[in-house]
Coordinates of C-alpha atoms and ligand atoms in Angstrom, one line a residue:
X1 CA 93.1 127.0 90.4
X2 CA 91.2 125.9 93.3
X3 CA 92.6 123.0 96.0
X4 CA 92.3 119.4 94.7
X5 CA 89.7 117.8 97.2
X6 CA 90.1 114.3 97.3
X7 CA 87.1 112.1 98.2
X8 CA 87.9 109.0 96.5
X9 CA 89.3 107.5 99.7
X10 CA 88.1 103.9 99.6
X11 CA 90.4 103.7 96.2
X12 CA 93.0 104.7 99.1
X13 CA 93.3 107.3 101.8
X14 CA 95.9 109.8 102.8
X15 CA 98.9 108.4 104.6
X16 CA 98.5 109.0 108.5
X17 CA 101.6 111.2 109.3
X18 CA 102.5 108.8 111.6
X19 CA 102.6 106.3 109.4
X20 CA 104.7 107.8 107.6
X21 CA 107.1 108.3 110.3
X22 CA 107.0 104.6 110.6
X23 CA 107.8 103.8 107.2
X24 CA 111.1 106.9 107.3
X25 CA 112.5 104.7 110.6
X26 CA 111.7 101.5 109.5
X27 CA 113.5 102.3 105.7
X28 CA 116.1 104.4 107.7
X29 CA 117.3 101.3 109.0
X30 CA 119.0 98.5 107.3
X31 CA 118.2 94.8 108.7
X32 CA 116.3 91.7 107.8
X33 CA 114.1 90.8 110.4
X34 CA 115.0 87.1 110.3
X35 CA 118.9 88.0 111.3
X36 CA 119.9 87.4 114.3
X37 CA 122.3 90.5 114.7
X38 CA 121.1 93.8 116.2
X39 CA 120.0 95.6 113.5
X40 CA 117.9 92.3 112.4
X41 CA 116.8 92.3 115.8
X42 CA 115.3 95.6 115.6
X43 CA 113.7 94.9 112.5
X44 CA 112.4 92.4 114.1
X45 CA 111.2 94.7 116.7
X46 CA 109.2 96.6 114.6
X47 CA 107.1 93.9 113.1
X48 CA 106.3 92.6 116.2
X49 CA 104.9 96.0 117.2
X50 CA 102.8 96.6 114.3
X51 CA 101.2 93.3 115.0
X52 CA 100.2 94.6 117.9
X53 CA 99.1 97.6 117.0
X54 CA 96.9 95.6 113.3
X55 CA 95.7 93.1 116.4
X56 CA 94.3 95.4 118.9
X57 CA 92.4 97.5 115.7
X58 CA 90.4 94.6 115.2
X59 CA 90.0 93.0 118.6
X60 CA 92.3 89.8 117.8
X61 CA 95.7 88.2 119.5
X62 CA 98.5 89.1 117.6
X63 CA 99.6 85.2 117.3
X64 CA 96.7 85.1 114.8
X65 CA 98.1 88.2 112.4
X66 CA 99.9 87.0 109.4
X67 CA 101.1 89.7 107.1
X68 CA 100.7 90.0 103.3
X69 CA 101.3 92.3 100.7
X70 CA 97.6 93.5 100.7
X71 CA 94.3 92.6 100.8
X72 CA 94.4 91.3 97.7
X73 CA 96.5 88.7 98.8
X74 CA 95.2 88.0 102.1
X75 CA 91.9 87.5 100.3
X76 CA 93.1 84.8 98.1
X77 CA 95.7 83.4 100.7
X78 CA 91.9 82.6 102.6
X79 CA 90.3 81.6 99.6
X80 CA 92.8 79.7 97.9
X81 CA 94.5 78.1 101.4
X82 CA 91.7 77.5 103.4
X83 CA 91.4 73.9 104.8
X84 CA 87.9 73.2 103.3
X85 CA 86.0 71.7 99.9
X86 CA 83.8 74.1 97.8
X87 CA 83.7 77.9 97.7
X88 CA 80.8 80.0 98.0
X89 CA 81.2 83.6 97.6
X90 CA 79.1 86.4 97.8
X91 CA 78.1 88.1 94.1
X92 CA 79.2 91.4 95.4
X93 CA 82.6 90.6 96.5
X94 CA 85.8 92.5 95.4
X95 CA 87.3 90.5 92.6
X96 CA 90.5 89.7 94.6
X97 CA 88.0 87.2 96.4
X98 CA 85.4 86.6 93.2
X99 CA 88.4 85.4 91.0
X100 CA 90.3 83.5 93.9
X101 CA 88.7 80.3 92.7
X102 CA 87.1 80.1 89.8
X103 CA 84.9 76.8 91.0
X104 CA 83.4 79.3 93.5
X105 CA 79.0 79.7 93.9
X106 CA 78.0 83.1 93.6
X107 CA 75.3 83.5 97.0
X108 CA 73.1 86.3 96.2
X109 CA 72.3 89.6 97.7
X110 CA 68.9 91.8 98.0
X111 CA 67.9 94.7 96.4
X112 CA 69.2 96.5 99.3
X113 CA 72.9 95.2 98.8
X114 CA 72.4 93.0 102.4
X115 CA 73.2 88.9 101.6
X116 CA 70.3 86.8 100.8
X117 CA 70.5 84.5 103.9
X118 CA 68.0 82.4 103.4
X119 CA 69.6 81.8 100.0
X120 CA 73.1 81.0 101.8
X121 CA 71.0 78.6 104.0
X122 CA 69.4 76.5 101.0
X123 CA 73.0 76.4 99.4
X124 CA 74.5 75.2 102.3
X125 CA 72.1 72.9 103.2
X126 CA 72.6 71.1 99.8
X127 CA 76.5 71.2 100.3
X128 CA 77.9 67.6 100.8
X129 CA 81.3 68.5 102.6
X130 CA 82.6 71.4 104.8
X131 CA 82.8 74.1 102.8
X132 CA 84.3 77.6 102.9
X133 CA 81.5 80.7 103.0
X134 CA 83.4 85.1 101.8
X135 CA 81.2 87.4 102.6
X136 CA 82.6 91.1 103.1
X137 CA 82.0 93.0 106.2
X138 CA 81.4 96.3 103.9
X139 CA 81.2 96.6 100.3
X140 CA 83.6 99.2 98.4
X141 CA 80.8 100.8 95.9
X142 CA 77.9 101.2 98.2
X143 CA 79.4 100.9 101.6
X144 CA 76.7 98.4 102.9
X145 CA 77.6 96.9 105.7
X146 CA 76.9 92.6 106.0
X147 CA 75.4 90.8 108.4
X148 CA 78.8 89.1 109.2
X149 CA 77.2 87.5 113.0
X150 CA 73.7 85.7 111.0
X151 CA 76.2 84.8 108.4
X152 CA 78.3 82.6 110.9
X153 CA 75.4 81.4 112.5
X154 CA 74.4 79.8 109.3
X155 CA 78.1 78.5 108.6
X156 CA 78.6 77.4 111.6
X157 CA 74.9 75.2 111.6
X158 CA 75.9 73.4 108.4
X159 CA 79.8 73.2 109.7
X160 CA 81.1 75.6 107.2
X161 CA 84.4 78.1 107.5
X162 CA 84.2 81.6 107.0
X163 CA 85.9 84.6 105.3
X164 CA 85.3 87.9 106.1
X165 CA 87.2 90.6 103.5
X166 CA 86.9 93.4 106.1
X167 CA 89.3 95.6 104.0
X168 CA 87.0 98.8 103.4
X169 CA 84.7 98.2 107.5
X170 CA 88.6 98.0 109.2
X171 CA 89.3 101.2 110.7
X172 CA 85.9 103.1 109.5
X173 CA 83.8 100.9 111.6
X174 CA 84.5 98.7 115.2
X175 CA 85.3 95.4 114.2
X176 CA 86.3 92.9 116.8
X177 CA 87.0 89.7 115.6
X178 CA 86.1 87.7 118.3
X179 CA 82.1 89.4 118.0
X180 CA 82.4 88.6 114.2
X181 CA 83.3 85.4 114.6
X182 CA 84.6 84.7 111.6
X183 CA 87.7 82.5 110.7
X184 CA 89.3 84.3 108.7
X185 CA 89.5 88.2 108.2
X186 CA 91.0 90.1 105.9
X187 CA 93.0 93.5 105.6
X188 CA 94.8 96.4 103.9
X189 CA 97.1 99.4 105.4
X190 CA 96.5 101.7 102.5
X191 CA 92.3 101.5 103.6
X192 CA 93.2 102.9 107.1
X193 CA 96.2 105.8 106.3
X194 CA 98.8 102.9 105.9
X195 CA 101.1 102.4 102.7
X196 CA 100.1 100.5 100.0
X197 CA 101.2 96.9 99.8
X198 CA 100.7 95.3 102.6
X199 CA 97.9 93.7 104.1
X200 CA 97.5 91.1 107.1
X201 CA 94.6 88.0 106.8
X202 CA 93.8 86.8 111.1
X203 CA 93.3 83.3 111.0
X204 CA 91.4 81.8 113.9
X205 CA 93.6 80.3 116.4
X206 CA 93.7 76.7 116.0
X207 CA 92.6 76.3 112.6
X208 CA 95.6 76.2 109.6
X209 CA 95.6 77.7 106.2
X210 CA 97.9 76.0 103.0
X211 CA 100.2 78.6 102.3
X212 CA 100.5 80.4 98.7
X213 CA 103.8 81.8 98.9
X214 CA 106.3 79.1 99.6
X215 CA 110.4 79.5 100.1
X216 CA 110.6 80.7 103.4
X217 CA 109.6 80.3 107.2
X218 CA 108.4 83.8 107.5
X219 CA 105.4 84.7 108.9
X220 CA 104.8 81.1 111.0
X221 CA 105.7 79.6 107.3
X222 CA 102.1 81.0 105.9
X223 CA 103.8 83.6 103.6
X224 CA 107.1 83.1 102.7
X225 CA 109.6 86.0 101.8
X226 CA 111.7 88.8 103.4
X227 CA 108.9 91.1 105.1
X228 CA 107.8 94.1 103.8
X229 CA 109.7 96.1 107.5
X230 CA 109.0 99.5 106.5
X231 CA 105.1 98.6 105.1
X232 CA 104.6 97.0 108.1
X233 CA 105.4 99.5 110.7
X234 CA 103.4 101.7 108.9
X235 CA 100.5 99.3 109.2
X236 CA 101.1 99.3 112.6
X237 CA 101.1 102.8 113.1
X238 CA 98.2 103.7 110.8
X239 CA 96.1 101.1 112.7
X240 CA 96.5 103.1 116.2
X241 CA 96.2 106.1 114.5
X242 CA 92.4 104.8 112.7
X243 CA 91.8 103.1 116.4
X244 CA 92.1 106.7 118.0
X245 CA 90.3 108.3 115.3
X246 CA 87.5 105.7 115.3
X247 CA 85.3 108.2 117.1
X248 CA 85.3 110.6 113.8
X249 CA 83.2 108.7 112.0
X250 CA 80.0 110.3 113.7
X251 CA 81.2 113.7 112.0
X252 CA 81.9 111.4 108.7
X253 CA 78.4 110.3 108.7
X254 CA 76.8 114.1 109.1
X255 CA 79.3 115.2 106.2
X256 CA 77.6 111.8 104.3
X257 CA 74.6 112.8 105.2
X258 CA 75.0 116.5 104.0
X259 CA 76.3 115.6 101.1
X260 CA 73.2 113.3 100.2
X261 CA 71.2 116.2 101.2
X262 CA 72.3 118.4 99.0
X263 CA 72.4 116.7 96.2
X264 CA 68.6 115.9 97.1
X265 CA 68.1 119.3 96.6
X266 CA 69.3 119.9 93.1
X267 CA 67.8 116.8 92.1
X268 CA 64.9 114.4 93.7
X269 CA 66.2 111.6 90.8
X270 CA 69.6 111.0 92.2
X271 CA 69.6 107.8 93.5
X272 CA 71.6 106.2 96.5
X273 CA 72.4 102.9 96.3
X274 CA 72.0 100.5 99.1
X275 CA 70.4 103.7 101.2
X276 CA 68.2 101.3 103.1
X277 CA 70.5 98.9 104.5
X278 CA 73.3 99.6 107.2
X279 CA 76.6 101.3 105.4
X280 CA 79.8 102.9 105.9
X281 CA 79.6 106.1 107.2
X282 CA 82.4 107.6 104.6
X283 CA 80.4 105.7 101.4
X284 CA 77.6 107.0 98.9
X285 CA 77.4 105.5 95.9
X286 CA 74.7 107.7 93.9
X287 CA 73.7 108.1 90.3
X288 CA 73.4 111.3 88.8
X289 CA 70.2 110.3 85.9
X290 CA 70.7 110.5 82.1
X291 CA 74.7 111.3 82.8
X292 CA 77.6 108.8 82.4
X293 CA 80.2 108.4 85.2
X294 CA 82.7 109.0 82.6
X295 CA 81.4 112.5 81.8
X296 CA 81.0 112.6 85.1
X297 CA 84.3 111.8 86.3
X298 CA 86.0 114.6 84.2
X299 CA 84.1 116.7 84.4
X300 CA 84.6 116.7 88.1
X301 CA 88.8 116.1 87.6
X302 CA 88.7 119.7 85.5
X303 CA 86.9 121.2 88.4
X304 CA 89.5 119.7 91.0
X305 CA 87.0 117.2 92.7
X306 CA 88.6 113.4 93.1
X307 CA 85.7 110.7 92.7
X308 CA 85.5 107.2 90.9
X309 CA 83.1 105.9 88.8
X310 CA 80.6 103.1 90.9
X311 CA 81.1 100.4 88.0
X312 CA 84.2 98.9 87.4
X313 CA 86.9 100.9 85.6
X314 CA 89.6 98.6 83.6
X315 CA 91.6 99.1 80.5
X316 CA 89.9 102.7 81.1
X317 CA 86.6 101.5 79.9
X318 CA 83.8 101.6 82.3
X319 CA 82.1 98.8 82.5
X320 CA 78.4 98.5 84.4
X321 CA 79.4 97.5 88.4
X322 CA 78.6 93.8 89.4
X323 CA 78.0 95.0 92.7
X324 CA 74.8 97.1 91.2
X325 CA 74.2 94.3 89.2
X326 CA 73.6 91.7 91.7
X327 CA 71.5 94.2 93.9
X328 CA 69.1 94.6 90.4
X329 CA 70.3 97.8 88.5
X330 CA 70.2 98.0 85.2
X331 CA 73.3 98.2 83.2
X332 CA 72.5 101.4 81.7
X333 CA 71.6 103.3 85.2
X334 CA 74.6 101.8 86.9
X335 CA 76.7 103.4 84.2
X336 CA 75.5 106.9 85.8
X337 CA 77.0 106.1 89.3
X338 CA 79.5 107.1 91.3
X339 CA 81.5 106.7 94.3
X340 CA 82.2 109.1 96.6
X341 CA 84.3 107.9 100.0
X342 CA 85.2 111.0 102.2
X343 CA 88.4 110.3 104.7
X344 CA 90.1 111.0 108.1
X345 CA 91.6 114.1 106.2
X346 CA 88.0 115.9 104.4
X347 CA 86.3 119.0 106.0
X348 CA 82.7 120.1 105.9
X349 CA 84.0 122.6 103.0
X350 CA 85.2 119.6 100.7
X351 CA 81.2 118.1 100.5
X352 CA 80.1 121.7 100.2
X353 CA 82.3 122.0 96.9
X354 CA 81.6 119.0 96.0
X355 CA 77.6 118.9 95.9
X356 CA 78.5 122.9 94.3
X357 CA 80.3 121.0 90.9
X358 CA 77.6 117.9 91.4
X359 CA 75.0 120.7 90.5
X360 CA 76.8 122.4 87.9
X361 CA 77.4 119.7 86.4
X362 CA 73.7 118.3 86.2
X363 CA 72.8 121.9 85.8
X364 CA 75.1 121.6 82.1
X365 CA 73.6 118.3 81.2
X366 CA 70.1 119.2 81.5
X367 CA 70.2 122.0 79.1
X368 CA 71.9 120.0 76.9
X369 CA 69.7 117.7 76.7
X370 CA 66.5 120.5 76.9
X371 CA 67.9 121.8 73.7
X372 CA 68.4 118.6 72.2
X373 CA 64.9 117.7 72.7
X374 CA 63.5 121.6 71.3
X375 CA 66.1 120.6 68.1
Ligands
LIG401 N1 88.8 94.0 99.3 C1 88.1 95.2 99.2 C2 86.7 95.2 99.7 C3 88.7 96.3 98.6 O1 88.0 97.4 98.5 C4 90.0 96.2 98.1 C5 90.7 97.3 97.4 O2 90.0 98.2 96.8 C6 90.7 95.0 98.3 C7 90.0 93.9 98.9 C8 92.1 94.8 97.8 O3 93.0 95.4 98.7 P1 94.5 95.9 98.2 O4 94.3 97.1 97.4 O5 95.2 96.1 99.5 O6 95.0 94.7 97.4

């Protein structure tokens, strides 16, 4: 039995050991962070660092931090709670921010994955009050990175807000809020080495958001309940642990790249998806022709290799991706596609065994389907 290796990391990545560290002291003590007494106090303590720590990853004051219990919510805290009329939502968002509003415009994207701008532009333009624009900085499937700076630009000429789910670009790519220029950016620990369960959404300074969790002052009275102390600090120190690390993605990007080649190699079909546009450098989101991502996906569980399936996976059904939808692929090829997101943790070795299973596999299925056609 060979070594699991786990490249599935946009799904979530491996706990930073000092995150974990965090989240022993933080548990290890007992305290509410809104006493008063010492051990409140120090719980207190610890939150304030982590904000610190989740500000300076992304370039923003801490004031601005409020923290959640994931991206999830701090998607749908902006989408629901932000001070404006109608929402329009890029088609390939996560669902946390499609589904936030149901009332919401879809704005389309390319063929390449990138937002059709001049399509936000018209939409805009026809908009009669000051409306709220999500667009992510970097999709989960495909790993294409948005144009987050032309997208403000065209918000800000028709006076509109904007949300930027930066969930899967924090901590894999610079992001500086400030450059971005969005109002509203969101955030998840378990992306970036943190636990799972706890996320952060930076408003803009200045501007105010309707809270969705009422009952309590916490968080400047934007998310009430008891915070999360031990999630938090390991936010905290899973965002200064990706900050140090953010030079690794250039050796991310050759293991990408390496692992795109070789597959290449065993089979000039296998599309990559969004390959022309800027993206991620841990991402690949490639098809393997005439083979399902469910065969796929065991078959590379029995051999030890940790992927997920491109499209959408619920009620363990696999269901065509709307992400490859709204960049044009047809249901039935975007049912051959998967993801594969390398971490902080992989090794050269890890996209060597996996493009060694990726070709055994194909290697299977093609005589399969050779004898099928002589039968
Ligand atoms: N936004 C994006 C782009 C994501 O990929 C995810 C999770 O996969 C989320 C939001 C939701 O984050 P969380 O899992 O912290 O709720």
């Amino acid at each position: 039995m060979t070594d699991t290796v786990y490249l599935d990391h946009n799904a979530t990545t491996t706990l930073r050991p000092s995150a974990l560290a965090a989240v022993d002291e933080a548990l290890s003590l007992t305290g509410n962070a809104s006493s008063v007494h010492r051990n409140g106090r120090l719980a207190r303590r610890m939150i304030e660092d982590a904000r610190d720590s989740v500000a300076a990853l992304v370039g923003a004051d801490a004031n601005d931090v409020i923290f959640t219990g994931g991206g999830t919510e701090a998607n749908n805290l902006a989408l629901k709670g932000a001070i404006a009329g109608r929402r329009y939502v890029s088609a390939i968002e996560h669902p946390s921010s499609l589904q936030a509003v149901a009332t919401a415009t879809l704005v389309p994207v390319a063929t390449s994955g990138l937002i059709d701008l001049s399509a936000l532009d018209n939409l805009l333009a026809a908009a009669e009050d000051k409306v709220l624009v999500s667009v992510m900085l970097a999709n989960n499937e495909t790993g294409v990175i948005q144009p987050i700076g032309d997208v403000v630009e065209i918000a800000r000429a028709h006076e509109a807000l904007v949300h930027c789910d930066a969930v899967q670009g924090g901590g894999k790519i610079p992001v500086d809020v400030a450059a971005l220029g969005a109002d509203f950016v969101s955030l998840s620990a378990h992306k970036i080495g943190g636990p799972q369960g706890v996320g952060a959404l930076v408003v803009k300074a200045g501007l105010d958001i309707d809270a969705q969790l009422l009952g309590g002052g916490q968080e400047r009275r934007k998310r009430a309940g008891t915070e999360n102390v031990a999630g938090i600090a390991g936010f905290g120190a899973a965002a200064l642990a990706a900050q140090a690390d953010l030079d690794r993605s250039r050796q991310i990007a050759q293991m990408r790249d390496h692992l795109i080649a070789g597959v290449r190699n065993l089979s000039s079909s296998a599309r990559v998806y969004g390959e022309t546009a800027p993206r991620l450098p841990n991402t690949v989101c490639l098809s393997m022709p005439g083979v399902s991502a469910e065969i796929q996906l065991m078959a590379f569980d029995l051999a030890g290799v940790c992927v997920s399936a491109g499209s959408a996976c619920s009620s363990g059904k696999v269901e065509p991706s709307h992400v490859l939808a709204a960049m044009g692929i047809d249901g039935e090829e975007s049912l051959s596609a998967i993801r594969i997101s390398l971490g902080w943790d992989n090794v050269p070795s890890d996209v060597e065994r996996f493009v060694e299973v990726w070709g055994s596999i194909y290697a299977k299925s093609s005589a399969r389907s050779n004898r099928a056609m002589v039968g």
